[in-house]
CSV table of C-alpha atoms in Angstrom, one decimal:
chain,number,residue,atom,x,y,z
A,93,UNK,CA,-4.5,7.0,-1.1
A,94,UNK,CA,-0.9,7.6,-2.1
A,95,UNK,CA,0.9,5.7,-4.8
A,96,UNK,CA,3.0,4.0,-2.1
A,97,UNK,CA,-0.1,2.7,-0.4
A,98,UNK,CA,-1.6,1.5,-3.7
A,99,UNK,CA,1.5,-0.4,-4.5
A,100,UNK,CA,1.5,-2.0,-1.1
A,101,UNK,CA,-2.0,-3.2,-1.6
A,102,UNK,CA,-1.0,-4.8,-4.9
A,103,UNK,CA,2.2,-6.3,-3.6
A,104,UNK,CA,0.3,-8.0,-0.7
A,105,UNK,CA,-2.6,-9.9,-2.2
A,106,UNK,CA,-4.5,-10.5,1.0
A,107,UNK,CA,-4.9,-6.7,1.5
A,108,UNK,CA,-7.0,-6.6,-1.6
A,109,UNK,CA,-9.8,-7.9,0.7
A,110,UNK,CA,-10.4,-4.2,1.5
A,111,UNK,CA,-9.5,-4.4,5.1
A,112,UNK,CA,-9.0,-0.7,5.3
A,113,UNK,CA,-12.8,-0.2,5.0
A,114,UNK,CA,-13.9,-2.1,8.0
A,115,UNK,CA,-15.4,0.1,10.7
A,116,UNK,CA,-13.3,-0.2,13.9
A,117,UNK,CA,-14.9,-1.9,16.8
A,118,UNK,CA,-17.5,-3.8,14.8
A,119,UNK,CA,-17.8,-7.5,14.3
A,120,UNK,CA,-17.6,-8.6,10.7
A,121,UNK,CA,-19.7,-11.6,9.8
A,122,UNK,CA,-18.3,-15.1,9.1
A,123,UNK,CA,-15.0,-15.7,7.3
A,124,UNK,CA,-16.1,-18.3,4.7
A,125,UNK,CA,-13.7,-17.4,1.8
A,126,UNK,CA,-16.5,-18.2,-0.7
A,127,UNK,CA,-19.2,-16.1,1.0
A,128,UNK,CA,-20.0,-12.4,0.5
A,129,UNK,CA,-23.2,-10.5,1.3
A,130,UNK,CA,-24.4,-7.1,0.7
A,131,UNK,CA,-26.4,-5.2,3.3
A,132,UNK,CA,-30.0,-4.6,2.2
A,133,UNK,CA,-30.2,-0.9,3.0
A,134,UNK,CA,-33.5,0.7,2.4
A,135,UNK,CA,-33.9,4.4,1.5
A,136,UNK,CA,-35.3,5.0,5.0
A,137,UNK,CA,-32.3,3.3,6.6
A,138,UNK,CA,-29.9,5.4,4.5
A,139,UNK,CA,-31.7,8.6,5.3
A,140,UNK,CA,-31.7,7.8,9.0
A,141,UNK,CA,-28.0,6.8,9.0
A,142,UNK,CA,-27.0,10.0,7.4
A,143,UNK,CA,-29.3,12.0,9.7
A,144,UNK,CA,-27.8,10.3,12.8
A,145,UNK,CA,-24.3,11.4,11.7
A,146,UNK,CA,-25.5,14.9,11.0
A,147,UNK,CA,-26.4,15.2,14.7
A,148,UNK,CA,-22.9,14.2,15.9
A,149,UNK,CA,-19.8,16.3,16.3
A,150,UNK,CA,-21.6,19.5,17.1
A,151,UNK,CA,-20.8,22.0,19.8
A,152,UNK,CA,-17.4,20.5,20.8
A,153,UNK,CA,-15.7,23.9,21.0
A,154,UNK,CA,-13.2,23.5,18.3
A,155,UNK,CA,-12.4,26.6,16.2
A,156,UNK,CA,-10.1,25.1,13.6
A,157,UNK,CA,-10.2,21.4,14.4
A,158,UNK,CA,-6.5,21.4,14.7
A,159,UNK,CA,-6.3,22.1,18.4
A,160,UNK,CA,-4.4,19.5,20.5
A,161,UNK,CA,-4.1,17.0,17.8
A,162,UNK,CA,-3.6,13.3,18.7
A,163,UNK,CA,0.0,12.2,18.9
A,164,UNK,CA,-0.2,10.3,15.6
A,165,UNK,CA,-1.0,13.5,13.7
A,166,UNK,CA,1.6,15.7,15.4
A,167,UNK,CA,3.9,17.3,12.9
A,168,UNK,CA,1.7,16.4,10.0
A,169,UNK,CA,-0.3,18.5,7.6
A,170,UNK,CA,-3.9,18.2,6.5
A,171,UNK,CA,-4.1,17.2,2.9
A,172,UNK,CA,-4.6,20.1,0.5
A,173,UNK,CA,-8.0,18.8,-0.7
A,174,UNK,CA,-10.5,21.5,-0.2
A,175,UNK,CA,-11.5,23.5,-3.3
A,176,UNK,CA,-14.4,25.7,-4.4
A,177,UNK,CA,-15.5,27.0,-7.8
A,178,UNK,CA,-16.1,30.6,-8.9
A,179,UNK,CA,-19.6,30.4,-7.4
A,180,UNK,CA,-18.3,29.3,-4.0
A,181,UNK,CA,-19.6,25.8,-4.4
A,182,UNK,CA,-17.6,22.8,-3.2
A,183,UNK,CA,-15.4,21.0,-5.8
A,184,UNK,CA,-15.8,17.3,-5.1
A,185,UNK,CA,-12.5,15.5,-5.6
A,186,UNK,CA,-10.4,12.7,-4.2
A,187,UNK,CA,-8.6,15.3,-2.2
A,188,UNK,CA,-11.8,15.9,-0.2
A,189,UNK,CA,-11.9,12.2,0.8
A,190,UNK,CA,-8.2,12.6,1.7
A,191,UNK,CA,-9.2,15.3,4.2
A,192,UNK,CA,-11.9,13.1,5.7
A,193,UNK,CA,-9.6,10.1,6.0
A,194,UNK,CA,-6.8,12.3,7.6
A,195,UNK,CA,-9.0,13.0,10.6
A,196,UNK,CA,-10.6,9.5,10.6
A,197,UNK,CA,-7.2,7.9,10.8
A,198,UNK,CA,-7.0,8.6,14.5
A,199,UNK,CA,-10.0,6.3,15.3
A,200,UNK,CA,-8.9,4.6,18.5
A,201,UNK,CA,-7.0,7.6,19.8
A,202,UNK,CA,-10.1,9.7,20.0
A,203,UNK,CA,-13.8,8.9,20.1
A,204,UNK,CA,-15.8,9.3,17.0
A,205,UNK,CA,-17.7,12.4,18.3
A,206,UNK,CA,-14.5,14.2,18.9
A,207,UNK,CA,-13.1,13.2,15.5
A,208,UNK,CA,-16.2,14.3,13.7
A,209,UNK,CA,-16.3,17.6,15.6
A,210,UNK,CA,-12.7,18.2,14.5
A,211,UNK,CA,-13.6,17.5,10.9
A,212,UNK,CA,-16.6,19.8,10.9
A,213,UNK,CA,-14.7,22.6,12.6
A,214,UNK,CA,-11.9,22.3,10.0
A,215,UNK,CA,-14.4,22.3,7.1
A,216,UNK,CA,-16.1,25.3,8.5
A,217,UNK,CA,-12.9,27.2,9.0
A,218,UNK,CA,-11.5,26.5,5.6
A,219,UNK,CA,-14.5,26.8,3.3
A,220,UNK,CA,-17.2,29.5,2.7
A,221,UNK,CA,-20.5,28.6,4.4
A,222,UNK,CA,-22.3,27.1,1.3
A,223,UNK,CA,-19.3,24.9,0.5
A,224,UNK,CA,-18.8,23.9,4.1
A,225,UNK,CA,-22.5,22.8,4.3
A,226,UNK,CA,-22.0,20.7,1.1
A,227,UNK,CA,-18.9,19.1,2.5
A,228,UNK,CA,-20.6,18.3,5.8
A,229,UNK,CA,-23.5,16.6,3.9
A,230,UNK,CA,-21.1,14.5,2.0
A,231,UNK,CA,-19.3,13.7,5.2
A,232,UNK,CA,-22.5,12.5,6.8
A,233,UNK,CA,-23.1,10.1,3.8
A,234,UNK,CA,-19.5,9.0,3.8
A,235,UNK,CA,-19.6,8.1,7.5
A,236,UNK,CA,-22.9,6.3,7.1
A,237,UNK,CA,-21.4,4.3,4.2
A,238,UNK,CA,-18.4,3.3,6.2
A,239,UNK,CA,-20.5,2.3,9.1
A,240,UNK,CA,-22.7,0.2,6.9
A,241,UNK,CA,-19.7,-2.0,5.9
A,242,UNK,CA,-20.0,-3.9,9.2
A,243,UNK,CA,-22.9,-5.7,7.6
A,244,UNK,CA,-20.8,-7.1,4.8
A,245,UNK,CA,-19.2,-10.6,5.0
A,246,UNK,CA,-15.4,-10.6,5.2
A,247,UNK,CA,-13.3,-12.6,2.7
A,248,UNK,CA,-11.5,-15.2,4.7
A,249,UNK,CA,-8.7,-17.6,4.1
A,250,UNK,CA,-4.9,-17.3,4.6
A,251,UNK,CA,-2.9,-14.6,2.7
A,252,UNK,CA,-0.8,-15.3,-0.3
A,253,UNK,CA,-1.4,-17.4,-3.4
A,254,UNK,CA,-4.3,-19.2,-1.8
A,255,UNK,CA,-6.4,-16.0,-1.8
A,256,UNK,CA,-9.8,-16.7,-3.4
A,257,UNK,CA,-9.7,-14.0,-6.1
A,258,UNK,CA,-13.3,-14.6,-7.2
A,259,UNK,CA,-14.4,-14.1,-3.6
A,260,UNK,CA,-12.5,-10.9,-3.3
A,261,UNK,CA,-13.8,-9.7,-6.6
A,262,UNK,CA,-17.4,-10.4,-5.4
A,263,UNK,CA,-16.8,-8.5,-2.2
A,264,UNK,CA,-15.4,-5.6,-4.1
A,265,UNK,CA,-18.6,-5.5,-6.2
A,266,UNK,CA,-20.6,-5.7,-2.9
A,267,UNK,CA,-18.7,-2.7,-1.5
A,268,UNK,CA,-19.2,-0.7,-4.7
A,269,UNK,CA,-22.9,-1.4,-4.6
A,270,UNK,CA,-23.0,-0.3,-1.0
A,271,UNK,CA,-21.2,2.9,-1.9
A,272,UNK,CA,-23.7,3.7,-4.6
A,273,UNK,CA,-26.5,3.4,-2.0
A,274,UNK,CA,-25.0,6.2,0.2
A,275,UNK,CA,-23.0,8.4,-2.2
A,276,UNK,CA,-24.0,10.3,-5.3
A,277,UNK,CA,-22.5,9.2,-8.6
A,278,UNK,CA,-20.4,12.3,-8.6
A,279,UNK,CA,-19.0,11.7,-5.1
A,280,UNK,CA,-18.5,8.0,-5.8
A,281,UNK,CA,-16.5,8.7,-8.9
A,282,UNK,CA,-14.4,11.3,-7.3
A,283,UNK,CA,-13.6,9.4,-4.2
A,284,UNK,CA,-13.2,5.9,-5.5
A,285,UNK,CA,-12.6,5.7,-9.3
A,286,UNK,CA,-8.8,5.6,-9.0
A,287,UNK,CA,-9.0,3.0,-6.2
A,288,UNK,CA,-11.3,0.8,-8.2
A,289,UNK,CA,-8.9,0.9,-11.1
A,290,UNK,CA,-6.1,-0.2,-8.8
A,291,UNK,CA,-8.1,-3.0,-7.3
A,292,UNK,CA,-9.3,-4.2,-10.7
A,293,UNK,CA,-5.7,-4.2,-12.0
A,294,UNK,CA,-4.4,-6.0,-8.9
A,295,UNK,CA,-6.9,-8.8,-9.2
A,296,UNK,CA,-6.4,-9.2,-12.9
A,297,UNK,CA,-2.6,-9.3,-12.3
A,298,UNK,CA,-3.1,-12.1,-9.7
A,299,UNK,CA,-5.4,-13.9,-12.1
A,300,UNK,CA,-2.5,-14.1,-14.6
A,301,UNK,CA,0.2,-15.0,-12.1
A,302,UNK,CA,-1.9,-17.8,-10.5
A,303,UNK,CA,-3.1,-19.3,-13.8
A,304,UNK,CA,-1.4,-22.7,-13.9
A,305,UNK,CA,-2.5,-23.2,-17.5
A,306,UNK,CA,-0.2,-20.4,-18.8
A,307,UNK,CA,3.5,-20.7,-19.5
A,308,UNK,CA,5.7,-18.1,-18.0
A,309,UNK,CA,6.2,-16.4,-21.5
A,310,UNK,CA,2.4,-16.3,-21.9
A,311,UNK,CA,2.0,-14.7,-18.4
A,312,UNK,CA,4.7,-12.1,-19.4
A,313,UNK,CA,2.7,-11.2,-22.6
A,314,UNK,CA,-0.6,-10.9,-20.7
A,315,UNK,CA,1.0,-8.8,-17.9
A,316,UNK,CA,2.5,-6.5,-20.5
A,317,UNK,CA,-0.9,-6.1,-22.2
A,318,UNK,CA,-2.6,-5.5,-18.9
A,319,UNK,CA,0.0,-2.8,-18.0
A,320,UNK,CA,-0.4,-1.2,-21.5
A,321,UNK,CA,-4.1,-0.6,-20.8
A,322,UNK,CA,-3.4,1.5,-17.7
A,323,UNK,CA,-3.3,5.3,-17.7
A,324,UNK,CA,0.3,6.7,-17.9
A,325,UNK,CA,0.4,7.7,-14.3
A,326,UNK,CA,-0.6,4.2,-13.1
A,327,UNK,CA,1.9,2.6,-15.5
A,328,UNK,CA,4.7,4.6,-13.9
A,329,UNK,CA,3.6,3.5,-10.4
A,330,UNK,CA,3.4,-0.1,-11.5
A,331,UNK,CA,6.8,0.0,-13.1
A,332,UNK,CA,8.3,1.4,-9.8
A,333,UNK,CA,7.6,-1.8,-7.9
A,334,UNK,CA,5.4,-4.4,-9.5
A,335,UNK,CA,7.0,-4.8,-12.9
A,336,UNK,CA,10.3,-5.9,-11.3
A,337,UNK,CA,8.4,-8.1,-8.8
A,338,UNK,CA,6.5,-9.8,-11.6
A,339,UNK,CA,9.7,-10.3,-13.5
A,340,UNK,CA,11.4,-12.0,-10.6
A,341,UNK,CA,8.5,-14.3,-10.1
A,342,UNK,CA,8.4,-15.3,-13.8
A,343,UNK,CA,12.2,-15.6,-14.0
A,344,UNK,CA,12.1,-18.0,-11.0
A,345,UNK,CA,9.3,-20.0,-12.6
A,346,UNK,CA,11.3,-20.4,-15.8
A,347,UNK,CA,14.4,-21.4,-13.9
A,348,UNK,CA,12.5,-24.0,-12.0
A,349,UNK,CA,11.5,-25.4,-15.3
A,350,UNK,CA,15.1,-25.6,-16.5
A,351,UNK,CA,14.9,-22.8,-19.0
A,352,UNK,CA,18.1,-21.5,-20.5
A,353,UNK,CA,19.6,-18.1,-19.9
A,354,UNK,CA,18.5,-17.1,-23.5
A,355,UNK,CA,14.9,-18.0,-22.5
A,356,UNK,CA,15.1,-15.9,-19.4
A,357,UNK,CA,16.5,-13.0,-21.4
A,358,UNK,CA,13.7,-13.3,-23.9
A,359,UNK,CA,11.1,-13.2,-21.2
A,360,UNK,CA,12.7,-10.2,-19.6
A,361,UNK,CA,12.7,-8.3,-22.9
A,362,UNK,CA,9.0,-9.1,-23.3
A,363,UNK,CA,8.2,-7.7,-19.9
A,364,UNK,CA,10.5,-4.6,-19.7
A,365,UNK,CA,12.2,-4.2,-23.0
A,366,UNK,CA,15.9,-4.8,-24.1
A,367,UNK,CA,17.4,-1.7,-22.4
A,368,UNK,CA,15.7,-2.4,-19.1
A,369,UNK,CA,16.7,-6.0,-19.3
A,370,UNK,CA,20.3,-4.9,-19.7
A,371,UNK,CA,20.0,-2.6,-16.7
A,372,UNK,CA,18.4,-5.5,-14.7
A,373,UNK,CA,21.3,-7.9,-15.5
A,374,UNK,CA,23.8,-5.2,-14.6
A,375,UNK,CA,22.0,-4.6,-11.3
A,376,UNK,CA,21.9,-8.4,-10.5
A,377,UNK,CA,25.6,-8.7,-11.3
A,378,UNK,CA,26.3,-5.8,-9.0
A,379,UNK,CA,24.2,-7.3,-6.2
A,380,UNK,CA,25.9,-10.7,-6.7
A,381,UNK,CA,29.3,-9.1,-6.5
A,382,UNK,CA,28.4,-7.2,-3.3
A,383,UNK,CA,27.0,-10.4,-1.8
A,384,UNK,CA,30.2,-12.2,-2.6
A,385,UNK,CA,32.3,-9.4,-1.1
A,386,UNK,CA,30.2,-9.4,2.1
A,387,UNK,CA,30.5,-13.2,2.5
A,388,UNK,CA,34.3,-12.9,2.2
A,389,UNK,CA,34.3,-10.0,4.6
A,390,UNK,CA,32.2,-11.7,7.3
A,391,UNK,CA,34.5,-14.8,7.2
A,392,UNK,CA,37.6,-12.5,7.6
A,393,UNK,CA,35.9,-10.5,10.4
A,394,UNK,CA,35.1,-13.7,12.2
A,395,UNK,CA,38.8,-14.7,12.1
A,396,UNK,CA,39.8,-11.3,13.5
A,397,UNK,CA,37.3,-11.3,16.3
A,398,UNK,CA,38.3,-14.9,17.2
A,399,UNK,CA,42.0,-14.0,17.5
A,400,UNK,CA,42.7,-14.2,21.2
A,401,UNK,CA,46.2,-12.7,20.7
A,402,UNK,CA,44.6,-9.3,20.1
A,403,UNK,CA,43.1,-7.0,22.7
A,404,UNK,CA,39.5,-6.1,22.2
A,405,UNK,CA,40.4,-2.5,21.2
A,406,UNK,CA,42.9,-3.8,18.7
A,407,UNK,CA,40.4,-6.2,17.1
A,408,UNK,CA,37.8,-3.5,16.8
A,409,UNK,CA,40.3,-1.1,15.3
A,410,UNK,CA,41.4,-3.7,12.8
A,411,UNK,CA,37.8,-4.6,11.8
A,412,UNK,CA,37.0,-0.9,11.3
A,413,UNK,CA,40.1,-0.3,9.2
A,414,UNK,CA,39.6,-3.2,6.9
A,415,UNK,CA,35.9,-2.5,6.6
A,416,UNK,CA,36.7,1.0,5.4
A,417,UNK,CA,39.2,-0.4,2.9
A,418,UNK,CA,36.9,-3.0,1.4
A,419,UNK,CA,33.7,-1.0,1.2
A,420,UNK,CA,32.7,2.4,-0.1
A,421,UNK,CA,31.2,5.1,2.1
A,422,UNK,CA,27.7,4.4,0.7
A,423,UNK,CA,28.1,0.6,1.6
A,424,UNK,CA,29.4,1.1,5.2
A,425,UNK,CA,26.0,1.3,7.0
A,426,UNK,CA,24.6,-1.6,5.0
A,427,UNK,CA,27.6,-3.8,5.8
A,428,UNK,CA,27.4,-3.0,9.5
A,429,UNK,CA,23.7,-4.0,9.5
A,430,UNK,CA,24.6,-7.3,7.8
A,431,UNK,CA,27.3,-7.8,10.4
A,432,UNK,CA,24.8,-7.4,13.2
A,433,UNK,CA,22.5,-9.9,11.5
A,434,UNK,CA,25.3,-12.3,11.1
A,435,UNK,CA,26.3,-12.0,14.7
A,436,UNK,CA,22.8,-12.7,15.9
A,437,UNK,CA,22.6,-15.8,13.8
A,438,UNK,CA,26.0,-17.2,14.6
A,439,UNK,CA,26.4,-19.4,17.6
A,440,UNK,CA,28.7,-18.0,20.3
A,441,UNK,CA,28.5,-14.4,19.0
């Protein structure tokens, strides 16, 4: 899972319901937002499920697994996630799961037997025999685990602030328990440890943001402490998107309460520090200035386009000339996109 995907999961709370895990084409039980249920999977059932997958995807005729790839994979590369140690044994890592998920991403374009056949052919072509056998066994268990998720109850309710965090957290615990039934501790750690950290952080973040008993300054302090507990790499990813998003939400909350500019500045320094607060204020001023210039330009452009004394070609030429004079080369495309939006929203355009 890329950093971009992880950030998207955190930025859209409803996605924390782990929708990516549901096996396509299966019905998920009820949508009571307060209900979750684990599947009581016995050892016999687990063994049978993994054995059933071991019998699939055999003898399909693929050599590398990359022949005639579905359209959605055209022009893409398989993740570089296959490794072996000095003894030729498979190194289990998050990259191995990335390889599995790369091929599984085309569910719906190809049937499962074809997808699994591709995957097995790719593993066999890229790994020595002993490592390929190990990878295929992990694949069987991984597929059995994913299939078992159809027996879990979905977290329901509308997206946004109304998401029942306790219900999502309970479902995450149920999914983790289910993983541990099908995957060894080594595989589970390698495949899901980073994702678990992201999910835990995302829910803790929402706990803070949705806590009506906390003042905005208290939320800022708790968010800063939560961020400080993350590994360095995760901190950088969070800072790339969520820190600014949280800051905007807390700033709005303060402003709604009638806080002064000094209060807003203090909160920003708590969240991002003085230097970053300075940069944010400069950025906001730059955006406000650009917005003001665009508003003035759209009004002037409307006047030009409404001038019936000019031919169409002359109006277009005047608009192009003035746009170029008022906006930099880097602003031109953005301004033209705003013009198109303005025209769609304006009566008579």
